[in-house]
Amino acid sequence: MSLFDLTGKVALVTGGAVGLGGAISIGLAKAGADVVIVTSNNRSQETQQQIEVLGRKVHTIVANLMDESVLDGVVKETLSVFGKVDILVNNAGIIRRTPAADHAASDWHDVLNLNLNSAFFLSQLVGREMIKQGSGKIINIASMLSFQGGINVPGYTASKHAIAGITKALANEWASKGIQVNAIAPGYMETDNTAALRADQERTAQIMVRIPAARWGTPEDLQGPAVFLASAASDYMNGHVLCVDGGWMAR
């Protein structure tokens, strides 16, 4: 369907090599977009190959997004390779699990730097380019912990509440400029970030009882929502946090 066609679009996906980001990168390519993958560990070979098989162009940038000084270079390299950015997906993130009373300052700062600061400052840099071209889609990756408090993850919870807020703040400023800023809040997903949680049989049982879909989500479950928010089909959506959670929030 033409509403969902991303042919000719360029997408910049942070944390786009594996997990949720890898699936989103591939999903956007399936819809026709060329993709820039930003990764801290250069694990993008498999995702690159899948995108190339689809006939799309792909470029990988290895960068530590915790370092604010590299962000401008990421955007400049993207513009150098493709000449524009139509879609920004702020997916890169980490989680540190420690009770609040013992949560190290270094863990707090690392989580906020990657999950929140890099998302805002990349949005600012890319947003300036989108304002010039009069169009663009920014998709932030929020969380169920954009709404809830969680357990033993105070830094992550703070960062994801803030992601929901900055999504709305940027939408308020940029909707009139042809830019849609929205977020996806994944539910409990099978990724590296949740490996320790899934290994905890008691906690996993508690989680499964509450998910109406009766299963954990997979990275591929985010492909459709990401394409929707990146495409013309969502041109009148602004500042929305879209839950992709198997019904968790409805329970």
Short mmCIF file of C-alpha atoms in Angstrom, two decimals:
data_model
loop_
_atom_site.label_atom_id
_atom_site.label_comp_id
_atom_site.label_asym_id
_atom_site.label_seq_id
_atom_site.Cartn_x
_atom_site.Cartn_y
_atom_site.Cartn_z
CA MET A 1 0.00 0.00 0.00
CA SER A 2 1.37 3.40 -0.97
CA LEU A 3 0.53 4.86 2.45
CA PHE A 4 3.17 2.60 3.99
CA ASP A 5 5.72 2.82 1.16
CA LEU A 6 9.12 4.14 2.30
CA THR A 7 10.83 3.96 -1.09
CA GLY A 8 13.36 6.78 -1.41
CA LYS A 9 13.42 7.46 2.34
CA VAL A 10 16.54 7.36 4.50
CA ALA A 11 16.28 6.00 8.04
CA LEU A 12 18.84 6.48 10.81
CA VAL A 13 18.43 3.79 13.49
CA THR A 14 20.47 3.89 16.69
CA GLY A 15 21.22 0.53 18.23
CA GLY A 16 20.11 -0.70 14.84
CA ALA A 17 22.31 -3.78 14.52
CA VAL A 18 20.62 -6.35 16.76
CA GLY A 19 17.57 -6.90 18.95
CA LEU A 20 14.70 -4.46 18.63
CA GLY A 21 16.79 -2.05 16.58
CA GLY A 22 17.92 -4.76 14.17
CA ALA A 23 14.34 -5.82 13.55
CA ILE A 24 13.26 -2.20 13.05
CA SER A 25 16.12 -1.62 10.58
CA ILE A 26 15.04 -4.65 8.55
CA GLY A 27 11.36 -3.71 8.78
CA LEU A 28 11.99 -0.22 7.42
CA ALA A 29 14.10 -1.69 4.62
CA LYS A 30 11.30 -4.12 3.73
CA ALA A 31 9.07 -1.08 3.28
CA GLY A 32 11.62 0.48 0.92
CA ALA A 33 13.89 2.65 3.06
CA ASP A 34 17.66 2.85 2.88
CA VAL A 35 19.14 2.50 6.36
CA VAL A 36 21.98 3.91 8.43
CA ILE A 37 22.72 1.63 11.38
CA VAL A 38 24.44 3.16 14.40
CA THR A 39 26.03 0.58 16.68
CA SER A 40 28.56 0.61 19.49
CA ASN A 41 29.87 -2.90 18.91
CA ASN A 42 29.93 -3.41 15.12
CA ARG A 43 27.62 -6.44 15.27
CA SER A 44 25.69 -5.28 12.22
CA GLN A 45 26.93 -7.73 9.57
CA GLU A 46 23.91 -10.05 9.65
CA THR A 47 21.43 -7.15 9.65
CA GLN A 48 23.35 -5.44 6.84
CA GLN A 49 23.20 -8.58 4.74
CA GLN A 50 19.45 -8.95 5.24
CA ILE A 51 18.92 -5.35 4.16
CA GLU A 52 21.15 -5.74 1.11
CA VAL A 53 19.24 -8.87 0.05
CA LEU A 54 16.14 -6.67 -0.02
CA GLY A 55 17.88 -4.42 -2.56
CA ARG A 56 18.22 -1.49 -0.17
CA LYS A 57 21.33 0.51 0.62
CA VAL A 58 22.78 0.26 4.14
CA HIS A 59 25.60 2.04 5.90
CA THR A 60 26.94 1.28 9.39
CA ILE A 61 28.43 3.85 11.78
CA VAL A 62 30.27 2.56 14.85
CA ALA A 63 29.90 5.11 17.65
CA ASN A 64 29.51 5.29 21.41
CA LEU A 65 26.40 7.44 21.78
CA MET A 66 27.10 7.96 25.48
CA ASP A 67 29.70 10.45 24.25
CA GLU A 68 27.76 13.54 23.22
CA SER A 69 30.68 14.79 21.12
CA VAL A 70 30.19 12.01 18.52
CA LEU A 71 26.57 12.81 17.73
CA ASP A 72 27.24 15.62 15.29
CA GLY A 73 29.62 13.33 13.39
CA VAL A 74 26.96 10.63 13.14
CA VAL A 75 24.54 13.06 11.50
CA LYS A 76 27.20 14.55 9.22
CA GLU A 77 28.30 11.08 8.06
CA THR A 78 24.68 10.14 7.33
CA LEU A 79 24.21 13.30 5.29
CA SER A 80 27.50 12.67 3.50
CA VAL A 81 26.44 9.16 2.46
CA PHE A 82 22.74 9.72 1.69
CA GLY A 83 22.25 13.49 1.58
CA LYS A 84 19.28 13.56 3.95
CA VAL A 85 17.53 11.94 6.91
CA ASP A 86 13.79 11.28 6.61
CA ILE A 87 13.37 8.95 9.60
CA LEU A 88 15.17 8.89 12.95
CA VAL A 89 14.65 5.95 15.31
CA ASN A 90 16.10 6.58 18.77
CA ASN A 91 16.37 2.96 19.87
CA ALA A 92 19.78 2.66 21.55
CA GLY A 93 19.45 1.92 25.24
CA ILE A 94 20.76 0.03 28.25
CA ILE A 95 19.34 -1.10 31.57
CA ARG A 96 21.11 -1.53 34.90
CA ARG A 97 19.29 -3.64 37.50
CA THR A 98 20.11 -2.63 41.08
CA PRO A 99 17.87 -1.74 44.01
CA ALA A 100 17.45 2.03 44.31
CA ALA A 101 19.29 2.16 47.66
CA ASP A 102 22.34 0.59 46.01
CA HIS A 103 22.08 2.09 42.53
CA ALA A 104 25.55 3.36 41.61
CA ALA A 105 25.92 6.92 40.35
CA SER A 106 27.85 5.57 37.35
CA ASP A 107 24.90 3.31 36.42
CA TRP A 108 22.48 6.22 36.72
CA HIS A 109 24.59 8.47 34.50
CA ASP A 110 25.31 5.77 31.90
CA VAL A 111 21.62 4.95 31.50
CA LEU A 112 20.52 8.58 31.30
CA ASN A 113 23.33 9.49 28.90
CA LEU A 114 22.45 6.77 26.41
CA ASN A 115 18.69 6.37 26.83
CA LEU A 116 17.76 10.05 27.14
CA ASN A 117 20.57 12.47 26.33
CA SER A 118 21.60 10.83 23.05
CA ALA A 119 17.94 10.64 21.96
CA PHE A 120 17.33 14.32 22.63
CA PHE A 121 20.54 15.65 21.12
CA LEU A 122 20.26 13.43 18.03
CA SER A 123 16.65 14.56 17.62
CA GLN A 124 17.84 18.15 17.89
CA LEU A 125 20.54 17.68 15.23
CA VAL A 126 18.35 15.68 12.85
CA GLY A 127 15.35 17.89 13.60
CA ARG A 128 17.20 20.91 12.25
CA GLU A 129 17.68 19.08 8.95
CA MET A 130 14.05 17.95 8.88
CA ILE A 131 12.87 21.51 9.52
CA LYS A 132 14.88 22.63 6.46
CA GLN A 133 13.28 19.97 4.26
CA GLY A 134 9.82 20.49 5.75
CA SER A 135 9.21 16.86 6.66
CA GLY A 136 10.42 14.02 8.84
CA LYS A 137 9.53 11.23 11.22
CA ILE A 138 11.13 10.76 14.63
CA ILE A 139 10.35 7.54 16.51
CA ASN A 140 11.53 7.23 20.09
CA ILE A 141 11.58 3.88 21.85
CA ALA A 142 9.79 4.24 25.17
CA SER A 143 8.77 1.39 27.50
CA MET A 144 6.10 0.07 29.81
CA LEU A 145 8.28 1.89 32.36
CA SER A 146 7.30 5.15 30.69
CA PHE A 147 4.06 4.58 32.61
CA GLN A 148 5.04 2.40 35.57
CA GLY A 149 7.77 2.40 38.20
CA GLY A 150 9.32 -1.00 37.75
CA ILE A 151 11.51 -2.78 40.28
CA ASN A 152 15.28 -2.30 40.73
CA VAL A 153 15.60 -0.10 37.61
CA PRO A 154 15.32 3.53 38.83
CA GLY A 155 17.62 4.98 36.15
CA TYR A 156 15.88 3.13 33.33
CA THR A 157 12.45 4.15 34.61
CA ALA A 158 13.50 7.79 34.85
CA SER A 159 14.91 7.72 31.33
CA LYS A 160 11.81 6.14 29.81
CA HIS A 161 9.40 8.50 31.57
CA ALA A 162 11.53 11.31 30.15
CA ILE A 163 11.43 9.80 26.64
CA ALA A 164 7.62 9.96 26.73
CA GLY A 165 7.82 13.58 27.83
CA ILE A 166 10.36 14.69 25.24
CA THR A 167 8.31 12.95 22.54
CA LYS A 168 5.37 15.20 23.41
CA ALA A 169 7.52 18.32 23.80
CA LEU A 170 9.15 17.92 20.38
CA ALA A 171 5.81 17.08 18.76
CA ASN A 172 4.36 20.33 20.10
CA GLU A 173 7.15 22.36 18.52
CA TRP A 174 7.63 20.52 15.25
CA ALA A 175 4.20 19.23 14.15
CA SER A 176 3.52 22.52 12.36
CA LYS A 177 6.80 22.09 10.47
CA GLY A 178 5.77 18.80 8.88
CA ILE A 179 7.59 16.59 11.40
CA GLN A 180 5.85 13.86 13.35
CA VAL A 181 7.43 12.81 16.66
CA ASN A 182 5.97 9.70 18.25
CA ALA A 183 7.14 6.80 20.38
CA ILE A 184 6.73 3.04 20.60
CA ALA A 185 6.49 1.52 24.07
CA PRO A 186 7.37 -2.16 23.76
CA GLY A 187 6.07 -4.58 26.33
CA TYR A 188 8.15 -7.45 27.65
CA MET A 189 10.31 -8.45 24.69
CA GLU A 190 12.74 -11.31 24.08
CA THR A 191 16.04 -9.41 23.82
CA ASP A 192 19.48 -9.38 25.41
CA ASN A 193 18.26 -6.68 27.80
CA THR A 194 15.67 -9.04 29.30
CA ALA A 195 17.82 -12.20 29.44
CA ALA A 196 18.37 -11.96 33.20
CA LEU A 197 14.69 -11.24 33.80
CA ARG A 198 13.58 -14.20 31.70
CA ALA A 199 15.98 -16.42 33.61
CA ASP A 200 14.15 -15.55 36.85
CA GLN A 201 11.37 -18.15 36.75
CA GLU A 202 9.32 -16.57 39.54
CA ARG A 203 9.36 -13.10 37.99
CA THR A 204 8.71 -14.49 34.51
CA ALA A 205 5.64 -16.35 35.80
CA GLN A 206 4.33 -13.13 37.36
CA ILE A 207 4.80 -11.30 34.07
CA MET A 208 3.16 -13.98 31.92
CA VAL A 209 0.03 -14.00 34.08
CA ARG A 210 -0.57 -10.35 33.19
CA ILE A 211 0.04 -10.51 29.41
CA PRO A 212 -3.30 -11.21 27.65
CA ALA A 213 -1.43 -12.43 24.55
CA ALA A 214 0.16 -15.10 26.79
CA ARG A 215 3.64 -14.66 25.33
CA TRP A 216 6.64 -12.37 25.39
CA GLY A 217 7.00 -10.11 22.38
CA THR A 218 9.65 -10.58 19.71
CA PRO A 219 11.70 -7.87 17.96
CA GLU A 220 9.73 -8.57 14.78
CA ASP A 221 6.54 -7.47 16.55
CA LEU A 222 7.85 -3.89 16.28
CA GLN A 223 8.33 -3.89 12.52
CA GLY A 224 4.74 -3.05 11.59
CA PRO A 225 4.34 -0.26 14.18
CA ALA A 226 7.70 1.24 13.16
CA VAL A 227 6.78 1.26 9.46
CA PHE A 228 3.42 2.83 10.32
CA LEU A 229 5.02 5.65 12.34
CA ALA A 230 7.69 6.17 9.68
CA SER A 231 5.21 6.38 6.81
CA ALA A 232 2.58 8.72 5.43
CA ALA A 233 -0.05 6.58 7.16
CA SER A 234 0.76 8.39 10.43
CA ASP A 235 0.99 11.95 9.11
CA TYR A 236 -1.61 13.23 11.60
CA MET A 237 -0.17 11.43 14.61
CA ASN A 238 1.89 13.62 16.89
CA GLY A 239 3.20 13.14 20.42
CA HIS A 240 1.70 9.67 20.81
CA VAL A 241 3.21 6.79 22.78
CA LEU A 242 2.06 3.60 21.05
CA CYS A 243 2.05 0.53 23.31
CA VAL A 244 3.07 -2.72 21.59
CA ASP A 245 2.69 -4.95 24.62
CA GLY A 246 0.41 -7.91 24.00
CA GLY A 247 -2.25 -6.13 26.05
CA TRP A 248 -0.13 -5.55 29.20
CA MET A 249 -1.34 -1.97 29.75
CA ALA A 250 -4.96 -2.97 29.20
CA ARG A 251 -4.84 -5.53 32.02
#
